[in-house]
Coordinates of C-alpha atoms and ligand atoms in Angstrom, one line a residue:
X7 CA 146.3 180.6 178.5
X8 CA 149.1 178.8 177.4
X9 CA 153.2 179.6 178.2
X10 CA 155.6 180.2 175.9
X11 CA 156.5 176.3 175.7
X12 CA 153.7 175.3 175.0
X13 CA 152.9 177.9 172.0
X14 CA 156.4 176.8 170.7
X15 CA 155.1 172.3 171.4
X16 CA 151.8 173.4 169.6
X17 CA 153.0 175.6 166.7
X18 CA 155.5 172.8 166.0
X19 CA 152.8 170.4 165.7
X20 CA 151.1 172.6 163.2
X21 CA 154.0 172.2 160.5
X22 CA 152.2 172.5 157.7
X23 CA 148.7 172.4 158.8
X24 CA 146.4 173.6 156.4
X25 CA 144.0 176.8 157.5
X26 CA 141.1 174.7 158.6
X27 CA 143.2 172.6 160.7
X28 CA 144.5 175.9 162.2
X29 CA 141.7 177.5 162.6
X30 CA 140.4 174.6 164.2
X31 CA 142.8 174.5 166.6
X32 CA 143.1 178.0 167.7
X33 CA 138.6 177.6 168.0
X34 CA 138.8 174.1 170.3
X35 CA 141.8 175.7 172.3
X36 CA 140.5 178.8 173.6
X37 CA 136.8 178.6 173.6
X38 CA 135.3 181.7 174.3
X39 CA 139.0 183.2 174.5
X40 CA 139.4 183.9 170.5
X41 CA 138.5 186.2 168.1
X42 CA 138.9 186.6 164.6
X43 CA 140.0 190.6 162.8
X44 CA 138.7 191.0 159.2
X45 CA 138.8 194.0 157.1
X46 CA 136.2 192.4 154.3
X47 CA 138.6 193.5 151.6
X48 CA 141.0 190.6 151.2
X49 CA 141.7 186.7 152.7
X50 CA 140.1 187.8 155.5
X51 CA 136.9 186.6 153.8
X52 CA 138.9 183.2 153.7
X53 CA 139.0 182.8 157.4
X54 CA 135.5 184.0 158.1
X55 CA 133.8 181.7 155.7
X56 CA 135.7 178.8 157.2
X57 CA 135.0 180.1 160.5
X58 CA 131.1 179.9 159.7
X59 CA 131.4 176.4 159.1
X60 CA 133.8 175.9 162.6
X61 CA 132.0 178.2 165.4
X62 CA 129.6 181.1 164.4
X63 CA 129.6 182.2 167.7
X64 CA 133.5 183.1 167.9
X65 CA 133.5 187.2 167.7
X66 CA 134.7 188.8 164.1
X67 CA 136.3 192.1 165.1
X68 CA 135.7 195.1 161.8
X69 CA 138.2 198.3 162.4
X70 CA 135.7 200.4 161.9
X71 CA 137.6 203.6 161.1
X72 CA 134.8 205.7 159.6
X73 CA 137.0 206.0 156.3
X74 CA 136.2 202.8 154.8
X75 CA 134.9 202.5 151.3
X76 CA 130.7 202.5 151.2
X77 CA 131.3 199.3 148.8
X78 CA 133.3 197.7 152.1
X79 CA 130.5 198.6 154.3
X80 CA 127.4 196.8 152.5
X81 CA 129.6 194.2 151.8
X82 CA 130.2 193.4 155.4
X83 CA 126.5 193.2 156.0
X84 CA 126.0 191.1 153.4
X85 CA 129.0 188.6 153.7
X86 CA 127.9 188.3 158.0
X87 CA 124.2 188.4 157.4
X88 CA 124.3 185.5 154.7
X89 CA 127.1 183.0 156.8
X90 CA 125.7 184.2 160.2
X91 CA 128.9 185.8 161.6
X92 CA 128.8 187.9 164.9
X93 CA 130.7 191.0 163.6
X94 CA 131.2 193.4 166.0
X95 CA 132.2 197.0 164.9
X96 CA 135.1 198.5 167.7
X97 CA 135.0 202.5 166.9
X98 CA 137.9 204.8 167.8
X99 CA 136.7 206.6 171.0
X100 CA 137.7 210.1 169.8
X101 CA 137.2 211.7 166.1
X102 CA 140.7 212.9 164.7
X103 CA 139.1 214.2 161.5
X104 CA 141.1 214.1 158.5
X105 CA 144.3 213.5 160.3
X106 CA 145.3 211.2 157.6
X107 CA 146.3 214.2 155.7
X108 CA 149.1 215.1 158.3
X109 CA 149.8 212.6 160.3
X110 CA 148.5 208.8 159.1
X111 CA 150.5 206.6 162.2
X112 CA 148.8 209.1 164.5
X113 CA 145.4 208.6 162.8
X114 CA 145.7 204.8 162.2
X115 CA 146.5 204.8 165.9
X116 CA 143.4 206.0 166.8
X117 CA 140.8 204.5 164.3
X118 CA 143.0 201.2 164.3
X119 CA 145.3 200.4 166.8
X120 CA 143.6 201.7 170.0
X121 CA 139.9 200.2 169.4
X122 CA 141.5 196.7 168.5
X123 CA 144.1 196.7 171.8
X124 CA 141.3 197.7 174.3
X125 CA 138.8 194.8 172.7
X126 CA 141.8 192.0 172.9
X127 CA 141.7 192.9 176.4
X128 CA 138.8 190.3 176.7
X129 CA 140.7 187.4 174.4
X130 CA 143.8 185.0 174.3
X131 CA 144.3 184.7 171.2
X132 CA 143.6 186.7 167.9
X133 CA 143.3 184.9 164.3
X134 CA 144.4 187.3 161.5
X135 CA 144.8 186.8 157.9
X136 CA 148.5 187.8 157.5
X137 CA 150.3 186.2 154.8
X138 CA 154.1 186.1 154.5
X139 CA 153.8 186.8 150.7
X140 CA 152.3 190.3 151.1
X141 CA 155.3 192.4 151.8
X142 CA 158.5 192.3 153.1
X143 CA 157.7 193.3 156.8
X144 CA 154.8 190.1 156.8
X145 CA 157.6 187.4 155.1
X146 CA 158.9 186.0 158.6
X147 CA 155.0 185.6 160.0
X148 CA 154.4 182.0 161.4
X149 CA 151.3 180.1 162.1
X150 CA 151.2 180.7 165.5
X151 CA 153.2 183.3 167.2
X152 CA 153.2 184.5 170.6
X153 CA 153.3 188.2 171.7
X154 CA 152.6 190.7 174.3
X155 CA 150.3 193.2 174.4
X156 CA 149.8 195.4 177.2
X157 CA 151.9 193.7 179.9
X158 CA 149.7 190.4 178.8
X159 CA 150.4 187.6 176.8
X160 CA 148.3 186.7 173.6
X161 CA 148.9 184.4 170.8
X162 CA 148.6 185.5 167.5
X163 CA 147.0 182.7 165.0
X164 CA 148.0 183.1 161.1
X165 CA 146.3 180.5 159.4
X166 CA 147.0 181.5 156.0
X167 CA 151.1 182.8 156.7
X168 CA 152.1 180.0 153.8
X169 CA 149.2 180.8 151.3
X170 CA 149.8 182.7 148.5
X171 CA 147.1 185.4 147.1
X172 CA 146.3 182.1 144.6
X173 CA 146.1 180.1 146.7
X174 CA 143.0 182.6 148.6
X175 CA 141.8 183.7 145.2
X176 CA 141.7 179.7 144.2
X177 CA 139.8 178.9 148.0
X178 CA 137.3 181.7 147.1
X179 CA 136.2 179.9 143.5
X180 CA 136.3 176.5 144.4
X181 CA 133.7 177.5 147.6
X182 CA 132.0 180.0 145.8
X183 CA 132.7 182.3 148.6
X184 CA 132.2 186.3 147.7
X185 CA 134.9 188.9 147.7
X186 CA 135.0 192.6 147.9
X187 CA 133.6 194.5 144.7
X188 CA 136.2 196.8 144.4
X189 CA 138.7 193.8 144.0
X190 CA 137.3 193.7 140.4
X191 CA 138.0 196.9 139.9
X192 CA 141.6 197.5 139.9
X193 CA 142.1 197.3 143.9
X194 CA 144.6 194.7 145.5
X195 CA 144.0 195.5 148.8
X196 CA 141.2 197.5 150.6
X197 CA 141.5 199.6 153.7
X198 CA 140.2 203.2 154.0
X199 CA 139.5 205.5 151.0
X200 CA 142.2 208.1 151.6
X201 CA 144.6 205.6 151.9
X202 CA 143.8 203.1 149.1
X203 CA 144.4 203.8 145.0
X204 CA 143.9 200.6 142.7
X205 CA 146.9 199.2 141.6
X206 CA 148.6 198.3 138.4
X207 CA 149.2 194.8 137.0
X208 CA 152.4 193.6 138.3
X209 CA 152.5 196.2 141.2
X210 CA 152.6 194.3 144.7
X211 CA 149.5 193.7 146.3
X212 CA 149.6 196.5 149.1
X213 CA 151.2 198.7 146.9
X214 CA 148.3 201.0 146.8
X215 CA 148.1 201.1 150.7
X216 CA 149.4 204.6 151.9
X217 CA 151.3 205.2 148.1
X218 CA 153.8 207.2 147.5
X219 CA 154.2 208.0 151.8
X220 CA 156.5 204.9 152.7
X221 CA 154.0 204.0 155.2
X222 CA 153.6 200.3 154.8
X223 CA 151.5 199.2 157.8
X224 CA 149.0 200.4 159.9
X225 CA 150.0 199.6 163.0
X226 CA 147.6 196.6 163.9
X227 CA 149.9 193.9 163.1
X228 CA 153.3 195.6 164.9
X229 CA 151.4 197.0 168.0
X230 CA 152.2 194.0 169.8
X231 CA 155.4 192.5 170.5
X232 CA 156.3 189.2 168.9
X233 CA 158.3 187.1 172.2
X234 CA 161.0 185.4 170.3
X235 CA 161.1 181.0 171.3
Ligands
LIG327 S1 144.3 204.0 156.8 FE1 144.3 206.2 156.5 S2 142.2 207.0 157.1 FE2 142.4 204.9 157.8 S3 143.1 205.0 159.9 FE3 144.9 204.9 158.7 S4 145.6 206.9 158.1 FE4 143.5 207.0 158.9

């Protein structure tokens, strides 16, 4: 595990490395200590495609809450089965029910937030697809951060923080890589079916995400605690 220095020496020689190179990095420096979160439903499918051609044995981690769409579902199998990724499903260990209905923090705790902290108990560091242009609350992410989780230190890889959604829309084209149906139909971003509505042109891109409840986040990207350099 690296120290605190030496996250600050390493993300300062990734200035402006592009997400392969970062990906590449965060892969060759904790072997067998890394793992990958995807959702299917956004730039997610960025990471994992250039994963597949990096390490197919490095662990993708799916939150699988029980509430995502059936379209999300098939198209996980599909997008592992044909890049041979090793997905692995983390389940909440209690069912809430509909607790979105009343209380969504509580519910995303459970479905999200728990499953993912108890399986980063096993890793060093955790690749996300974050980007800084998504919303206000993900504009000061860096490419590699470090933060604490659980009285332990783990560093937190953002490959894409500096792309823009054209930038992952362009990646996805030029590789031919396949993207979640429903982002054809209306959807910006994809997480459970409760909490999702399609948005309209010129509405931010998680704008549909928890509408209308000022909810923002779901907890998975603000349970740990960012230690400042
Ligand atoms: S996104 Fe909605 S349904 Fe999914 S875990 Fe959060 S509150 Fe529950």
């Amino acid at each position: 595990m690296l120290n605190a220095a030496q996250v600050r020496e390493q993300a300062a020689a990734l200035t402006g490395a592009d997400p392969e190179t970062t990906l590449t990095w965060a892969v060759d420096t904790f072997p067998d200590k890394v793992t990958l979160t995807v959702s299917f439903g956004g730039g997610g499918v960025v990471l994992a495609h250039l994963l597949s051609r990096i390490d197919r044995t490095v662990p993708v981690l799916f939150l699988d809450t029980a509430f995502h769409f059936p379209e999300t579902y098939a198209f996980k199998e599909r997008f592992a089965k044909r890049y041979g990724l090793k997905v692995v499903d983390l389940k909440p260990q209690t069912d809430p029910g509909p607790l979105y209905q009343t209380d969504p923090d509580r519910c995303c705790f459970i479905r999200k937030v728990e499953p993912l902290e108890r399986a980063l108990v096993g890793f060093d560091a955790w690749i996300s697809a974050v980007r800084q242009d998504q919303s206000a609350t993900r504009s000061s992410t860096e490419l590699v951060e470090l933060h604490e989780v659980g009285g332990r230190p783990i560093v937190k890889v953002f490959p894409l923080a500096h792309w823009s959604r054209a930038d992952v829309w362009r990646y996805l084209r030029e590789n031919g890589v396949p993207y979640h149906p429903l982002l054809d139909q209306g959807y910006s971003s994809i997480g459970c079916w409760p909490c999702t509505r399609p948005t309209a042109p010129g509405e931010a891109e998680r704008a549909g995400r928890w509408s209308g409840t000022g909810k923002t986040e779901c907890g998975l990207h603000t349970f740990t605690v960012k230690q400042e350099a």
